[in-house]
Short mmCIF file of C-alpha atoms in Angstrom, two decimals:
data_model
loop_
_atom_site.label_atom_id
_atom_site.label_comp_id
_atom_site.label_asym_id
_atom_site.label_seq_id
_atom_site.Cartn_x
_atom_site.Cartn_y
_atom_site.Cartn_z
CA MET K 1 109.93 83.25 62.59
CA ASN K 2 109.54 80.85 65.47
CA PHE K 3 106.56 79.48 66.32
CA ILE K 4 105.37 77.08 69.25
CA TRP K 5 102.89 74.80 69.22
CA ILE K 6 99.96 75.58 71.93
CA TRP K 7 97.26 72.95 72.18
CA ASN K 8 93.59 73.14 72.72
CA VAL K 9 92.34 69.96 74.46
CA LYS K 10 88.87 68.81 74.30
CA THR K 11 87.85 66.92 76.96
CA VAL K 12 86.36 63.41 76.55
CA LYS K 13 83.65 61.08 78.55
CA ARG K 14 85.09 57.63 79.15
CA TYR K 15 82.74 55.29 79.82
CA MET K 16 84.78 52.32 81.31
CA ILE K 17 83.01 48.73 81.96
CA ILE K 18 85.35 46.37 83.85
CA GLY K 19 84.19 43.25 82.59
CA LEU K 20 84.83 44.23 78.74
CA ALA K 21 88.05 45.96 79.29
CA ALA K 22 89.81 43.29 78.04
CA PHE K 23 87.87 43.17 74.79
CA PHE K 24 88.98 46.66 73.55
CA THR K 25 90.90 46.59 70.35
CA ALA K 26 94.03 48.06 69.28
CA GLY K 27 92.65 50.95 67.48
CA ILE K 28 90.76 52.35 70.60
CA LEU K 29 93.21 54.37 73.03
CA TYR K 30 92.31 54.28 76.44
CA VAL K 31 94.84 56.25 78.69
CA GLU K 32 94.39 55.66 82.46
CA ALA K 33 97.22 58.11 83.52
CA PRO K 34 96.90 61.80 82.72
CA PHE K 35 100.55 62.62 82.93
CA LEU K 36 102.02 61.39 79.98
CA PRO K 37 103.55 64.26 77.55
CA VAL K 38 101.70 65.30 74.92
CA PHE K 39 102.89 65.76 71.15
CA SER K 40 101.89 68.04 68.11
CA PRO K 41 101.29 65.85 64.86
CA ASP K 42 104.90 66.17 64.43
CA ASP K 43 105.75 64.48 67.61
CA ASP K 44 107.02 67.71 68.83
CA PRO K 45 105.94 68.51 72.85
CA VAL K 46 103.69 71.00 73.34
CA ALA K 47 102.36 73.50 76.15
CA ILE K 48 98.70 73.01 77.35
CA HIS K 49 96.93 76.32 77.36
CA ARG K 50 93.20 75.45 77.75
CA VAL K 51 90.79 72.54 77.09
CA GLU K 52 87.84 72.72 74.92
CA ALA K 53 85.59 71.48 77.62
CA GLU K 54 81.76 70.44 77.75
CA ARG K 55 81.28 71.00 80.96
CA PRO K 56 81.91 74.58 82.79
CA GLU K 57 85.17 73.74 84.26
CA LEU K 58 87.98 76.23 84.83
CA ALA K 59 91.54 75.32 86.45
CA LEU K 60 92.66 77.96 88.57
CA THR K 61 95.87 78.28 89.11
CA PHE K 62 98.39 80.55 91.43
CA ASP K 63 102.30 80.88 90.60
CA ILE K 64 104.43 81.58 93.92
CA SER K 65 108.09 82.43 93.83
CA TRP K 66 108.73 85.08 96.55
CA GLY K 67 107.10 86.43 99.92
CA GLU K 68 105.23 84.90 102.80
CA GLU K 69 102.31 87.36 103.31
CA GLN K 70 100.08 86.77 100.67
CA LEU K 71 99.51 82.99 100.38
CA SER K 72 97.48 82.75 103.90
CA PRO K 73 94.84 84.76 103.10
CA ILE K 74 94.12 83.25 99.45
CA LEU K 75 94.07 80.23 101.27
CA GLU K 76 91.61 81.23 103.76
CA THR K 77 89.41 82.64 100.75
CA LEU K 78 89.61 79.50 98.65
CA GLU K 79 88.27 77.71 101.62
CA GLU K 80 85.27 80.38 102.60
CA GLU K 81 84.48 80.21 98.61
CA GLY K 82 84.40 76.06 98.70
CA VAL K 83 87.28 75.86 96.26
CA GLU K 84 88.08 72.25 96.89
CA TYR K 85 90.58 72.13 93.69
CA ALA K 86 93.44 74.43 92.38
CA THR K 87 97.01 74.06 91.37
CA PHE K 88 99.79 75.99 92.77
CA PHE K 89 102.89 76.40 90.62
CA VAL K 90 105.91 76.68 93.43
CA SER K 91 109.01 77.78 93.01
CA ALA K 92 111.32 75.25 94.55
CA ALA K 93 113.97 78.03 96.16
CA TRP K 94 110.53 79.58 97.51
CA ALA K 95 109.64 76.13 99.19
CA GLU K 96 112.88 75.84 100.76
CA ARG K 97 112.98 78.92 102.34
CA HIS K 98 109.15 78.21 103.55
CA PRO K 99 108.49 75.03 103.88
CA ASP K 100 105.51 75.70 106.49
CA LEU K 101 103.88 77.90 103.81
CA LEU K 102 104.30 74.84 101.10
CA GLN K 103 102.80 72.16 103.74
CA SER K 104 99.97 74.53 104.26
CA ILE K 105 99.05 74.51 100.60
CA VAL K 106 99.53 70.56 100.69
CA GLU K 107 97.40 70.35 103.65
CA SER K 108 94.34 72.45 102.12
CA GLY K 109 94.27 69.44 99.61
CA TYR K 110 95.57 71.61 96.37
CA GLU K 111 97.64 70.47 93.68
CA ILE K 112 101.78 71.25 93.49
CA GLY K 113 103.09 72.06 90.01
CA SER K 114 106.46 72.70 89.63
CA HIS K 115 107.45 76.28 89.02
CA GLY K 116 111.33 75.41 88.41
CA TYR K 117 113.80 76.38 91.06
CA ARG K 118 115.70 79.76 90.07
CA HIS K 119 112.91 82.08 89.02
CA GLU K 120 114.85 83.09 85.69
CA HIS K 121 114.14 83.03 81.78
CA TYR K 122 114.55 79.31 80.84
CA THR K 123 114.50 80.60 77.06
CA ARG K 124 117.76 82.53 77.88
CA TRP K 125 119.77 79.51 79.10
CA GLU K 126 121.62 76.30 77.29
CA ASP K 127 119.55 73.04 77.50
CA ASP K 128 121.61 71.33 80.21
CA GLN K 129 120.97 74.88 82.42
CA ILE K 130 117.07 74.23 82.10
CA LYS K 131 117.44 70.25 82.52
CA ASN K 132 119.50 71.09 85.69
CA ASP K 133 116.84 73.58 87.02
CA ILE K 134 114.13 71.27 86.40
CA GLN K 135 115.50 68.29 88.02
CA HIS K 136 116.85 70.39 90.98
CA ALA K 137 113.30 71.56 91.63
CA HIS K 138 111.70 68.18 91.11
CA GLN K 139 113.96 66.85 93.79
CA VAL K 140 113.22 69.72 96.45
CA LEU K 141 109.54 69.48 95.61
CA SER K 142 109.13 65.53 95.75
CA GLU K 143 110.99 65.94 98.99
CA LEU K 144 109.08 68.43 100.94
CA THR K 145 105.54 67.38 99.53
CA GLU K 146 106.22 63.56 99.32
CA THR K 147 104.48 63.46 96.12
CA VAL K 148 105.88 63.56 92.59
CA PRO K 149 104.96 66.77 90.41
CA GLN K 150 104.29 66.20 86.67
CA TYR K 151 103.59 69.51 85.49
CA LEU K 152 105.72 72.52 85.09
CA ARG K 153 104.74 76.38 84.13
CA PRO K 154 108.28 77.65 83.51
CA PRO K 155 109.41 80.42 85.68
CA ASN K 156 107.95 83.87 84.03
CA GLY K 157 105.78 81.68 81.59
CA SER K 158 109.02 81.58 79.19
CA PHE K 159 109.21 78.91 76.99
CA ASP K 160 110.26 78.00 73.52
CA GLN K 161 110.67 74.78 71.55
CA ARG K 162 113.92 73.74 73.21
CA VAL K 163 112.04 74.20 76.64
CA LEU K 164 109.36 71.94 75.76
CA ASP K 165 111.79 69.43 74.49
CA VAL K 166 113.95 69.29 77.87
CA ALA K 167 110.71 69.43 79.97
CA ALA K 168 109.39 66.39 78.01
CA SER K 169 112.32 64.04 78.26
CA LEU K 170 111.83 64.80 82.18
CA ASN K 171 108.16 63.25 81.86
CA TYR K 172 106.71 66.73 82.67
CA ASP K 173 103.84 68.46 80.57
CA VAL K 174 103.93 72.16 80.06
CA ILE K 175 101.15 74.24 81.29
CA HIS K 176 100.38 77.62 79.59
CA TRP K 177 97.46 79.64 80.67
CA SER K 178 94.15 81.32 78.47
CA VAL K 179 93.06 83.93 81.15
CA HIS K 180 95.58 86.28 82.56
CA SER K 181 94.62 88.33 85.69
CA HIS K 182 97.79 90.96 85.40
CA ASP K 183 97.55 90.64 89.10
CA TRP K 184 101.12 91.26 89.45
CA GLU K 185 101.07 94.38 88.02
CA ASN K 186 98.78 95.72 90.53
CA PRO K 187 96.47 97.41 88.35
CA GLY K 188 93.85 97.67 90.68
CA VAL K 189 91.38 95.31 92.40
CA ASP K 190 88.49 95.95 89.59
CA ALA K 191 90.93 95.39 86.75
CA ILE K 192 92.03 92.11 88.17
CA VAL K 193 88.36 90.74 88.59
CA GLU K 194 87.78 91.80 84.93
CA ASN K 195 90.45 90.38 83.62
CA VAL K 196 89.65 87.09 85.23
CA THR K 197 85.92 86.80 84.47
CA THR K 198 85.64 88.42 81.40
CA ASP K 199 85.27 86.02 77.72
CA VAL K 200 85.71 83.13 80.17
CA ASN K 201 84.81 79.90 78.45
CA ASN K 202 84.75 76.22 79.84
CA GLY K 203 87.93 74.87 80.05
CA ASP K 204 90.37 77.53 80.35
CA ILE K 205 93.36 77.95 82.59
CA ILE K 206 93.25 80.86 84.94
CA LEU K 207 96.81 82.41 85.99
CA MET K 208 96.93 84.59 89.28
CA HIS K 209 100.18 84.76 91.89
CA ALA K 210 100.42 84.24 95.28
CA SER K 211 103.51 86.08 95.64
CA ASP K 212 103.70 89.09 97.84
CA SER K 213 104.63 90.99 94.86
CA ALA K 214 101.04 90.76 93.76
CA GLU K 215 99.44 92.81 96.45
CA GLN K 216 95.61 93.23 95.19
CA THR K 217 95.12 89.29 94.56
CA SER K 218 94.00 88.39 97.85
CA GLU K 219 91.02 91.52 97.79
CA ALA K 220 89.99 90.90 94.29
CA LEU K 221 90.03 86.78 94.64
CA PRO K 222 86.80 86.43 96.22
CA ILE K 223 85.09 88.64 94.06
CA ALA K 224 86.04 87.07 90.98
CA LEU K 225 85.49 83.56 92.37
CA ARG K 226 81.69 84.71 93.43
CA LYS K 227 81.03 85.85 89.91
CA LEU K 228 82.50 82.74 87.97
CA LYS K 229 80.31 80.68 90.15
CA ASP K 230 77.33 82.92 89.61
CA ASP K 231 78.29 82.38 85.59
CA GLY K 232 77.91 78.65 86.43
CA PHE K 233 81.51 77.93 86.75
CA SER K 234 83.15 75.10 89.13
CA PHE K 235 87.14 74.80 89.51
CA VAL K 236 88.99 71.76 89.21
CA SER K 237 93.02 71.03 89.22
CA ILE K 238 94.97 70.75 85.97
CA SER K 239 95.32 66.99 86.34
CA GLN K 240 91.30 66.97 86.75
CA LEU K 241 91.28 69.11 83.40
CA VAL K 242 93.20 67.29 81.35
CA THR K 243 92.77 63.70 82.45
CA GLY K 244 91.34 61.71 79.43
CA VAL K 245 91.77 64.21 76.64
CA LYS K 246 91.05 64.38 72.61
CA VAL K 247 93.72 67.09 71.47
CA ASP K 248 93.49 69.71 68.86
CA THR K 249 96.30 71.74 67.63
CA GLU K 250 96.73 75.58 67.29
CA GLU K 251 99.71 77.97 65.92
CA ILE K 252 100.44 80.51 67.44
CA LYS K 253 103.10 83.26 66.97
#
């Protein structure tokens, strides 16, 4: 039976005193950049699905690969609810078709992650096909946003150790999720809200969709955000969530 390593990540408070930085010993690792691929004890790349955070922070993430109707009301809701940080995992093929909508995400100040180019299951492809798709998406998103994406959510959330290895070789961290809204199934607004707000913990990564197939997300989103805020949670980007982290591992089937 195959296993995939998914890591829990515990945030570490970093106290940096500039004048003493030169005296840090070799046994203390201070990581300035959050974008280095993370590895298991066997030096195998892994996917991040949540962090063990001390503060009540959540990473709100949206996947988008199709359509042009649902994104605008989602962005409007985020602005109305004062959500300054979120991460959108964008299909590069969609971005090519809708550069204006991609720009609206960028102008709103939200982080852009890669959702690959073709929205197909990487686990069904050969390694070279996976690599080419990630690289193609990287080129498109870098050119359209004038920023370099560092995080990858494989299309359909489909990955295995081969996908993790290829992504790591291209300097991408794979981001999974710990809270699934199931909004793409259109189960009803109440069901989406319950999925997003029940049994939520510090450091969770929430998956929602901004594609037109998720017809009920824009209606459920403000309700869910208000409930989470009432419960004391705030929202951060993926890069903010994983910056300066201590890693524990969990093996799942």
